[in-house]
Amino acid sequence: MKVFKFGGASVKDADSVKNMTSIIEANISDQLVVIVSAMGKMTNAFENILQKLIDEEDYKEALQYVKDFHFGIISDLGLAGNQQLNQEINTDFESIHHELDRFSSSMGYDFIYDQTVSYGEILSTRIVAAYLNTRQIKTTWLDARKMVKTDNIHRQALVDWGATQNIIRSQVSQYADRSVVLTQGFIGSNAKFNTTTLGREGSDFSAAIFATSLNAKSVTIWKDVPGVLNADPKKFDDTVLFDQLPYKEAAEMTYYGASVIHPKTIKPLAQKGIPLYVKSFEHPEANGTLINECVIPNLAPAIIHKGKQTVISFKISDFSFINEQHIHLIFEHINRNHLTINLMQNSAISFTICMDDNPVKREQLRMALKDDFLIYYNEGLEMITVKNYNQSTIDNLIKGKQIIIEQRSRNNFQVVYK
């Protein structure tokens, strides 16, 4: 059995869906579980609808755009006469209306986010499944919300691995021998059957969840890039394609912000020794990048850029030294607010963190700690991490930049700058 994951760019329009279908057709001899994301930029579109709801603005036009987008792809794929598909899609939009109508501030943004934005994946997979079946590729649509069980933390749910693996094995085994199994990335549900999500771009992680549950032969993530590059070609020149990467190297790259793979994807695959391929859906014949247990000497420096960073510094008002109790208190509230630290630095009288800019959670953190610390922050910053660095690479990257924080170890270099 193999697991394929197709992201939003690979199903952004009818031609893309047809291309994805060709890739599946070429691999039909294998048992396939296919994980599909929301189409194109539909996650962003759903987030826009939700923001209008929060801001008490009229969201009906934005929702109609989403509906027209999906029905446009249905028409372009020649599925307009598929009564079952049309009924399913219309029912989904009725459910979306219901979720938006019942929204109240007491529910919390993260809860209503999961109940609405998750429909991007549901709509996408219904359309793809219907099209595959018209191409004589027998396909079974399964609802990931009924298989991936999580805790109650919305937008960053933690997987209940025991329950999830048992359900996936039971459900998929009923169909895998006689059809392609198609399901959604990014989404699951908690014990109360409320929809949860696994974090932005979490469909890669979904592929790893299904692969480890099913002891898959491999996972392939189909992207709009040739594989894992040592830097983002949109931001850096002369990028290099990694033909092969060790699990450890790939895991560290994702931790520091490499966006080609979701950070949680590598660990479960490494624990079971399941190889991960990152390949181009535009050139499926190319080898891409293989991530597995291996040793690769003299890897090229990997350059990872993160924008929209905020640096927050905590100081004691009477210039006392920062001690372990102070740091424990800071981390306690960081954990409560589900914040992720990208870099931290400790000095005698201050403790500084760098995190993705989130004004709401930043203010929550400030309010929680304002009685214990003097708190300062700089926003609108950028961060670069270089793994396996050399001095010439660093000199080239920091030239002309105003450095806020700089750190280096034997293998890693990090800088936060304006």
CSV table of C-alpha atoms in Angstrom, one decimal:
chain,number,residue,atom,x,y,z
A,1,MET,CA,0.0,0.0,0.0
A,2,LYS,CA,1.1,3.5,-0.8
A,3,VAL,CA,-0.1,6.9,0.4
A,4,PHE,CA,-0.3,9.9,-1.9
A,5,LYS,CA,-0.9,13.4,-0.8
A,6,PHE,CA,-2.0,16.2,-3.2
A,7,GLY,CA,-2.0,19.8,-1.9
A,8,GLY,CA,-4.2,22.7,-3.0
A,9,ALA,CA,-2.1,23.7,-5.9
A,10,SER,CA,-2.4,20.2,-7.5
A,11,VAL,CA,-6.3,20.5,-7.5
A,12,LYS,CA,-6.6,24.2,-8.1
A,13,ASP,CA,-8.7,23.9,-11.2
A,14,ALA,CA,-10.1,21.3,-13.6
A,15,ASP,CA,-6.9,20.8,-15.5
A,16,SER,CA,-5.0,20.2,-12.3
A,17,VAL,CA,-7.5,17.6,-11.2
A,18,LYS,CA,-7.1,15.9,-14.6
A,19,ASN,CA,-3.3,15.9,-14.1
A,20,MET,CA,-3.7,14.4,-10.6
A,21,THR,CA,-5.9,11.7,-12.1
A,22,SER,CA,-3.2,10.8,-14.6
A,23,ILE,CA,-0.7,10.3,-11.8
A,24,ILE,CA,-3.2,8.1,-9.9
A,25,GLU,CA,-3.8,6.1,-13.1
A,26,ALA,CA,-0.1,5.5,-13.6
A,27,ASN,CA,0.1,4.0,-10.1
A,28,ILE,CA,-3.2,2.1,-10.1
A,29,SER,CA,-1.5,-1.3,-9.7
A,30,ASP,CA,-0.7,-0.4,-6.1
A,31,GLN,CA,-3.2,-0.1,-3.3
A,32,LEU,CA,-3.6,3.6,-2.9
A,33,VAL,CA,-4.8,5.9,-0.1
A,34,VAL,CA,-5.0,9.4,-1.5
A,35,ILE,CA,-5.1,12.4,0.8
A,36,VAL,CA,-6.4,15.7,-0.8
A,37,SER,CA,-6.3,19.2,0.4
A,38,ALA,CA,-8.8,22.1,-0.2
A,39,MET,CA,-8.7,23.3,-3.8
A,40,GLY,CA,-6.4,26.2,-4.7
A,41,LYS,CA,-6.7,29.0,-2.1
A,42,MET,CA,-10.0,27.9,-0.7
A,43,THR,CA,-8.6,27.7,2.9
A,44,ASN,CA,-7.8,31.4,2.6
A,45,ALA,CA,-11.3,32.0,1.2
A,46,PHE,CA,-13.0,30.3,4.1
A,47,GLU,CA,-10.8,32.2,6.5
A,48,ASN,CA,-11.9,35.4,4.8
A,49,ILE,CA,-15.5,34.4,5.3
A,50,LEU,CA,-14.9,33.7,9.0
A,51,GLN,CA,-13.1,37.0,9.4
A,52,LYS,CA,-16.1,38.9,8.0
A,53,LEU,CA,-18.3,37.1,10.4
A,54,ILE,CA,-16.1,38.0,13.3
A,55,ASP,CA,-16.0,41.7,12.1
A,56,GLU,CA,-19.8,41.6,11.8
A,57,GLU,CA,-19.6,42.3,8.0
A,58,ASP,CA,-21.7,40.7,5.3
A,59,TYR,CA,-20.0,37.5,4.3
A,60,LYS,CA,-22.7,36.3,1.8
A,61,GLU,CA,-20.8,37.5,-1.3
A,62,ALA,CA,-17.6,35.8,-0.1
A,63,LEU,CA,-19.4,32.6,0.5
A,64,GLN,CA,-21.1,32.8,-2.9
A,65,TYR,CA,-17.6,33.1,-4.4
A,66,VAL,CA,-16.6,29.9,-2.8
A,67,LYS,CA,-19.7,28.1,-4.0
A,68,ASP,CA,-19.3,29.4,-7.5
A,69,PHE,CA,-15.7,28.3,-7.5
A,70,HIS,CA,-16.5,24.7,-6.7
A,71,PHE,CA,-19.4,24.5,-9.1
A,72,GLY,CA,-17.2,26.0,-11.8
A,73,ILE,CA,-14.7,23.2,-11.4
A,74,ILE,CA,-17.6,20.7,-11.4
A,75,SER,CA,-18.8,22.1,-14.7
A,76,ASP,CA,-15.3,22.2,-16.2
A,77,LEU,CA,-14.8,18.5,-15.3
A,78,GLY,CA,-18.0,17.5,-17.0
A,79,LEU,CA,-19.8,16.6,-13.8
A,80,ALA,CA,-22.6,19.2,-13.9
A,81,GLY,CA,-25.1,16.4,-14.6
A,82,ASN,CA,-24.0,14.3,-11.6
A,83,GLN,CA,-27.0,14.6,-9.4
A,84,GLN,CA,-25.5,12.8,-6.4
A,85,LEU,CA,-22.5,15.1,-6.4
A,86,ASN,CA,-24.6,18.2,-6.8
A,87,GLN,CA,-26.8,17.1,-3.9
A,88,GLU,CA,-23.8,16.4,-1.7
A,89,ILE,CA,-22.2,19.8,-2.5
A,90,ASN,CA,-25.4,21.7,-1.8
A,91,THR,CA,-25.9,19.8,1.4
A,92,ASP,CA,-22.4,20.8,2.5
A,93,PHE,CA,-23.1,24.4,1.8
A,94,GLU,CA,-26.3,24.2,3.8
A,95,SER,CA,-24.1,22.8,6.7
A,96,ILE,CA,-21.7,25.7,6.2
A,97,HIS,CA,-24.6,28.2,6.5
A,98,HIS,CA,-25.8,26.5,9.6
A,99,GLU,CA,-22.3,26.7,11.2
A,100,LEU,CA,-22.0,30.4,10.4
A,101,ASP,CA,-25.5,31.2,11.6
A,102,ARG,CA,-25.0,29.5,14.9
A,103,PHE,CA,-21.8,31.3,15.6
A,104,SER,CA,-21.5,33.2,18.9
A,105,SER,CA,-18.5,34.9,20.5
A,106,SER,CA,-18.8,32.4,23.4
A,107,MET,CA,-17.8,29.6,21.1
A,108,GLY,CA,-14.4,31.1,20.4
A,109,TYR,CA,-12.7,31.8,17.1
A,110,ASP,CA,-10.7,28.5,17.0
A,111,PHE,CA,-13.8,26.4,17.5
A,112,ILE,CA,-15.9,28.0,14.7
A,113,TYR,CA,-12.8,28.0,12.5
A,114,ASP,CA,-12.6,24.2,12.6
A,115,GLN,CA,-16.3,23.8,12.0
A,116,THR,CA,-16.3,26.0,8.8
A,117,VAL,CA,-12.8,26.1,7.2
A,118,SER,CA,-12.7,22.3,7.3
A,119,TYR,CA,-15.3,22.2,4.5
A,120,GLY,CA,-12.6,23.1,2.0
A,121,GLU,CA,-11.3,19.6,2.2
A,122,ILE,CA,-14.8,18.0,2.2
A,123,LEU,CA,-15.8,19.8,-1.0
A,124,SER,CA,-12.5,19.1,-2.7
A,125,THR,CA,-12.5,15.4,-2.1
A,126,ARG,CA,-16.2,15.0,-3.1
A,127,ILE,CA,-15.4,16.5,-6.5
A,128,VAL,CA,-12.2,14.6,-7.0
A,129,ALA,CA,-13.8,11.3,-6.0
A,130,ALA,CA,-16.7,11.8,-8.4
A,131,TYR,CA,-14.3,12.6,-11.3
A,132,LEU,CA,-12.1,9.6,-10.6
A,133,ASN,CA,-15.1,7.3,-10.7
A,134,THR,CA,-16.1,8.8,-14.1
A,135,ARG,CA,-12.6,7.8,-15.3
A,136,GLN,CA,-13.3,4.2,-14.4
A,137,ILE,CA,-10.9,4.5,-11.4
A,138,LYS,CA,-13.1,2.9,-8.7
A,139,THR,CA,-12.8,5.3,-5.7
A,140,THR,CA,-14.2,5.1,-2.2
A,141,TRP,CA,-14.7,8.5,-0.4
A,142,LEU,CA,-14.1,8.3,3.4
A,143,ASP,CA,-14.6,11.0,5.9
A,144,ALA,CA,-11.4,11.8,7.8
A,145,ARG,CA,-13.4,13.4,10.6
A,146,LYS,CA,-14.7,9.9,11.5
A,147,MET,CA,-11.2,8.4,11.5
A,148,VAL,CA,-8.6,10.8,12.8
A,149,LYS,CA,-9.5,11.3,16.5
A,150,THR,CA,-8.0,14.1,18.5
A,151,ASP,CA,-8.1,16.1,21.7
A,152,ASN,CA,-10.2,19.2,22.1
A,153,ILE,CA,-7.6,21.8,21.1
A,154,HIS,CA,-9.0,23.5,18.0
A,155,ARG,CA,-6.7,24.5,15.1
A,156,GLN,CA,-3.7,22.6,16.6
A,157,ALA,CA,-5.3,19.4,17.7
A,158,LEU,CA,-3.2,16.5,19.0
A,159,VAL,CA,-3.9,13.1,17.6
A,160,ASP,CA,-5.2,10.2,19.7
A,161,TRP,CA,-2.9,7.7,18.0
A,162,GLY,CA,-4.4,4.6,19.5
A,163,ALA,CA,-8.0,5.3,18.6
A,164,THR,CA,-7.0,6.8,15.2
A,165,GLN,CA,-4.9,3.8,14.1
A,166,ASN,CA,-7.6,1.3,15.0
A,167,ILE,CA,-10.3,3.2,13.1
A,168,ILE,CA,-8.2,3.8,10.0
A,169,ARG,CA,-7.2,0.2,9.8
A,170,SER,CA,-10.8,-1.0,10.2
A,171,GLN,CA,-12.2,1.5,7.7
A,172,VAL,CA,-9.6,1.5,5.0
A,173,SER,CA,-9.1,-2.3,5.0
A,174,GLN,CA,-12.8,-2.7,3.9
A,175,TYR,CA,-12.1,-0.9,0.6
A,176,ALA,CA,-8.4,-0.8,-0.2
A,177,ASP,CA,-8.3,-4.2,-2.1
A,178,ARG,CA,-10.9,-3.1,-4.6
A,179,SER,CA,-10.7,0.7,-4.9
A,180,VAL,CA,-8.6,3.8,-4.4
A,181,VAL,CA,-9.4,5.2,-0.9
A,182,LEU,CA,-9.8,8.9,-1.0
A,183,THR,CA,-10.0,11.1,2.1
A,184,GLN,CA,-9.1,14.5,3.4
A,185,GLY,CA,-6.0,16.0,4.9
A,186,PHE,CA,-6.0,18.6,7.7
A,187,ILE,CA,-9.1,17.5,9.6
A,188,GLY,CA,-10.3,15.2,12.3
A,189,SER,CA,-12.7,15.2,15.3
A,190,ASN,CA,-12.7,15.1,19.0
A,191,ALA,CA,-14.6,12.7,21.4
A,192,LYS,CA,-17.7,14.9,21.0
A,193,PHE,CA,-17.5,14.6,17.2
A,194,ASN,CA,-16.8,18.3,16.8
A,195,THR,CA,-14.5,18.9,13.8
A,196,THR,CA,-10.8,19.7,14.7
A,197,THR,CA,-7.9,20.6,12.5
A,198,LEU,CA,-4.2,19.7,12.7
A,199,GLY,CA,-2.7,23.1,12.0
A,200,ARG,CA,-2.2,25.1,8.8
A,201,GLU,CA,-0.8,22.9,5.9
A,202,GLY,CA,-1.6,19.9,8.1
A,203,SER,CA,-2.5,17.6,5.2
A,204,ASP,CA,1.1,16.3,5.0
A,205,PHE,CA,0.8,15.2,8.6
A,206,SER,CA,-2.5,13.5,7.7
A,207,ALA,CA,-0.6,11.5,5.1
A,208,ALA,CA,1.8,10.4,7.8
A,209,ILE,CA,-1.0,9.4,10.1
A,210,PHE,CA,-2.6,7.2,7.5
A,211,ALA,CA,0.7,5.7,6.4
A,212,THR,CA,1.8,4.7,9.9
A,213,SER,CA,-1.6,3.4,10.8
A,214,LEU,CA,-1.6,1.2,7.6
A,215,ASN,CA,2.1,0.3,7.6
A,216,ALA,CA,2.3,1.7,4.2
A,217,LYS,CA,5.2,1.0,1.8
A,218,SER,CA,5.8,4.7,1.2
A,219,VAL,CA,4.3,8.2,1.3
A,220,THR,CA,4.5,10.6,-1.7
A,221,ILE,CA,3.8,14.3,-1.3
A,222,TRP,CA,3.0,15.8,-4.7
A,223,LYS,CA,4.1,19.5,-4.9
A,224,ASP,CA,4.6,22.3,-7.4
A,225,VAL,CA,8.3,22.1,-6.8
A,226,PRO,CA,10.8,19.5,-8.0
A,227,GLY,CA,11.4,18.2,-4.5
A,228,VAL,CA,13.1,19.5,-1.3
A,229,LEU,CA,15.3,22.4,-2.2
A,230,ASN,CA,18.0,24.0,0.0
A,231,ALA,CA,16.1,27.3,-0.1
A,232,ASP,CA,13.0,28.9,-1.4
A,233,PRO,CA,13.6,29.7,-5.1
A,234,LYS,CA,11.2,32.6,-4.9
A,235,LYS,CA,13.5,34.3,-2.3
A,236,PHE,CA,17.0,32.9,-3.0
A,237,ASP,CA,19.1,32.4,-6.1
A,238,ASP,CA,21.0,29.2,-7.2
A,239,THR,CA,19.0,26.8,-5.1
A,240,VAL,CA,20.0,23.1,-5.0
A,241,LEU,CA,17.7,20.1,-5.1
A,242,PHE,CA,18.4,17.4,-2.4
A,243,ASP,CA,18.2,14.0,-4.1
A,244,GLN,CA,18.1,12.4,-0.7
A,245,LEU,CA,17.8,13.5,2.9
A,246,PRO,CA,18.1,11.8,6.3
A,247,TYR,CA,14.9,11.9,8.4
A,248,LYS,CA,16.8,13.9,11.1
A,249,GLU,CA,17.9,16.6,8.6
A,250,ALA,CA,14.4,16.9,7.1
A,251,ALA,CA,12.8,17.1,10.5
A,252,GLU,CA,15.1,19.9,11.6
A,253,MET,CA,14.5,21.8,8.4
A,254,THR,CA,10.7,21.7,8.9
A,255,TYR,CA,11.1,22.7,12.6
A,256,TYR,CA,13.0,25.8,11.6
A,257,GLY,CA,10.3,26.7,9.0
A,258,ALA,CA,11.0,25.0,5.7
A,259,SER,CA,7.5,25.0,4.2
A,260,VAL,CA,7.7,22.2,1.8
A,261,ILE,CA,6.7,19.6,4.4
A,262,HIS,CA,4.6,20.1,7.6
A,263,PRO,CA,6.7,19.9,10.7
A,264,LYS,CA,4.9,17.0,12.3
A,265,THR,CA,5.2,14.7,9.2
A,266,ILE,CA,8.6,13.3,9.7
A,267,LYS,CA,8.6,11.8,13.2
A,268,PRO,CA,5.9,9.1,12.7
A,269,LEU,CA,7.3,8.0,9.4
A,270,ALA,CA,10.9,7.8,10.8
A,271,GLN,CA,9.7,5.8,13.8
A,272,LYS,CA,8.3,3.2,11.4
A,273,GLY,CA,11.0,3.5,8.7
A,274,ILE,CA,8.5,4.5,6.0
A,275,PRO,CA,10.2,6.4,3.2
A,276,LEU,CA,8.8,9.8,2.1
A,277,TYR,CA,9.1,11.0,-1.4
A,278,VAL,CA,8.6,14.7,-2.3
A,279,LYS,CA,7.9,14.9,-6.0
A,280,SER,CA,6.6,17.4,-8.6
A,281,PHE,CA,3.0,16.9,-9.9
A,282,GLU,CA,4.1,18.9,-13.0
A,283,HIS,CA,6.9,16.4,-13.8
A,284,PRO,CA,5.8,13.1,-12.1
A,285,GLU,CA,8.5,11.2,-14.0
A,286,ALA,CA,11.3,13.0,-12.1
A,287,ASN,CA,12.8,11.4,-9.0
A,288,GLY,CA,12.2,14.3,-6.6
A,289,THR,CA,13.6,13.9,-3.1
A,290,LEU,CA,13.7,10.7,-1.0
A,291,ILE,CA,13.7,11.2,2.8
A,292,ASN,CA,14.7,8.0,4.7
A,293,GLU,CA,17.2,6.6,7.1
A,294,CYS,CA,20.6,7.5,5.5
A,295,VAL,CA,23.8,9.3,5.9
A,296,ILE,CA,24.6,12.1,3.4
A,297,PRO,CA,28.0,13.7,3.9
A,298,ASN,CA,28.7,17.4,3.0
A,299,LEU,CA,25.1,18.5,2.5
A,300,ALA,CA,24.6,21.9,1.0
A,301,PRO,CA,23.6,24.7,3.4
A,302,ALA,CA,19.9,24.7,3.9
A,303,ILE,CA,18.5,28.3,4.1
A,304,ILE,CA,15.1,28.7,5.7
A,305,HIS,CA,13.4,32.1,5.8
A,306,LYS,CA,10.4,33.1,8.0
A,307,GLY,CA,8.7,36.5,7.6
A,308,LYS,CA,6.3,38.2,10.0
A,309,GLN,CA,8.3,37.6,13.1
A,310,THR,CA,8.0,39.3,16.5
A,311,VAL,CA,10.7,39.5,19.2
A,312,ILE,CA,9.5,39.9,22.8
A,313,SER,CA,11.8,40.7,25.7
A,314,PHE,CA,11.0,40.2,29.4
A,315,LYS,CA,12.9,42.1,32.0
A,316,ILE,CA,12.5,42.5,35.8
A,317,SER,CA,11.6,46.0,36.8
A,318,ASP,CA,14.2,46.3,39.6
A,319,PHE,CA,17.0,44.9,37.4
A,320,SER,CA,17.1,41.6,39.2
A,321,PHE,CA,18.7,38.7,37.4
A,322,ILE,CA,16.4,36.5,35.3
A,323,ASN,CA,16.3,33.1,37.0
A,324,GLU,CA,14.7,29.7,36.5
A,325,GLN,CA,11.5,30.6,38.2
A,326,HIS,CA,11.0,33.6,35.9
A,327,ILE,CA,11.7,31.5,32.8
A,328,HIS,CA,9.3,28.8,34.1
A,329,LEU,CA,6.5,31.4,34.5
A,330,ILE,CA,7.1,32.7,31.0
A,331,PHE,CA,6.9,29.2,29.5
A,332,GLU,CA,3.8,28.4,31.5
A,333,HIS,CA,1.9,31.2,29.8
A,334,ILE,CA,3.5,30.5,26.4
A,335,ASN,CA,2.1,26.9,26.7
A,336,ARG,CA,-1.3,28.1,27.8
A,337,ASN,CA,-1.6,30.3,24.7
A,338,HIS,CA,-0.3,27.6,22.4
A,339,LEU,CA,2.5,29.7,21.1
A,340,THR,CA,5.6,28.3,19.3
A,341,ILE,CA,9.0,29.8,19.9
A,342,ASN,CA,11.3,30.0,16.9
A,343,LEU,CA,14.3,31.3,18.8
A,344,MET,CA,15.1,32.3,22.4
A,345,GLN,CA,18.0,34.0,24.2
A,346,ASN,CA,18.8,34.5,27.9
A,347,SER,CA,20.9,37.2,29.4
A,348,ALA,CA,21.5,38.2,33.0
A,349,ILE,CA,18.6,40.6,33.2
A,350,SER,CA,16.3,39.7,30.3
A,351,PHE,CA,14.8,36.7,28.5
A,352,THR,CA,13.9,37.1,24.8
A,353,ILE,CA,11.8,35.0,22.4
A,354,CYS,CA,11.1,35.2,18.7
A,355,MET,CA,7.8,33.9,17.4
A,356,ASP,CA,5.4,34.2,14.4
A,357,ASP,CA,3.6,37.4,14.7
A,358,ASN,CA,0.1,36.9,16.2
A,359,PRO,CA,-1.2,40.2,17.7
A,360,VAL,CA,-4.1,38.6,19.6
A,361,LYS,CA,-2.0,35.9,21.3
A,362,ARG,CA,0.9,38.4,21.8
A,363,GLU,CA,-1.5,40.7,23.7
A,364,GLN,CA,-2.8,37.7,25.8
A,365,LEU,CA,0.7,36.9,26.7
A,366,ARG,CA,1.5,40.5,27.6
A,367,MET,CA,-1.6,40.8,29.8
A,368,ALA,CA,-0.8,37.6,31.6
A,369,LEU,CA,2.8,38.6,32.5
A,370,LYS,CA,2.6,42.4,32.7
A,371,ASP,CA,2.6,42.4,36.5
A,372,ASP,CA,5.7,40.3,36.7
A,373,PHE,CA,7.9,41.8,33.9
A,374,LEU,CA,8.6,44.8,31.9
A,375,ILE,CA,7.7,43.7,28.4
A,376,TYR,CA,9.1,45.1,25.1
A,377,TYR,CA,8.5,43.9,21.6
A,378,ASN,CA,9.6,44.5,18.0
A,379,GLU,CA,7.3,43.4,15.2
A,380,GLY,CA,7.6,43.2,11.4
A,381,LEU,CA,10.9,41.3,11.6
A,382,GLU,CA,12.3,38.4,9.5
A,383,MET,CA,14.3,35.4,10.5
A,384,ILE,CA,16.8,33.2,8.6
A,385,THR,CA,18.1,29.8,9.7
A,386,VAL,CA,21.0,28.2,8.0
A,387,LYS,CA,21.7,24.6,8.6
A,388,ASN,CA,25.2,23.2,7.7
A,389,TYR,CA,26.4,26.8,7.3
A,390,ASN,CA,29.6,28.2,6.1
A,391,GLN,CA,30.9,31.8,6.6
A,392,SER,CA,30.6,32.9,3.0
A,393,THR,CA,26.9,31.9,3.1
A,394,ILE,CA,26.3,33.9,6.3
A,395,ASP,CA,28.2,36.9,5.1
A,396,ASN,CA,26.1,37.0,1.9
A,397,LEU,CA,22.8,36.6,3.8
A,398,ILE,CA,23.3,39.3,6.5
A,399,LYS,CA,24.9,41.9,4.3
A,400,GLY,CA,23.1,45.3,4.7
A,401,LYS,CA,20.6,44.0,7.4
A,402,GLN,CA,19.9,45.4,10.8
A,403,ILE,CA,20.6,42.5,13.1
A,404,ILE,CA,18.3,42.1,16.2
A,405,ILE,CA,19.4,38.7,17.4
A,406,GLU,CA,22.1,36.4,16.1
A,407,GLN,CA,22.9,32.9,17.3
A,408,ARG,CA,25.2,30.1,16.0
A,409,SER,CA,26.0,26.6,17.0
A,410,ARG,CA,28.3,23.9,15.4
A,411,ASN,CA,25.8,23.3,12.6
A,412,ASN,CA,23.1,26.0,12.8
A,413,PHE,CA,23.1,29.7,12.3
A,414,GLN,CA,20.0,31.9,13.1
A,415,VAL,CA,19.5,35.6,12.7
A,416,VAL,CA,16.5,37.9,13.3
A,417,TYR,CA,16.7,41.2,11.4
A,418,LYS,CA,14.9,44.2,10.0
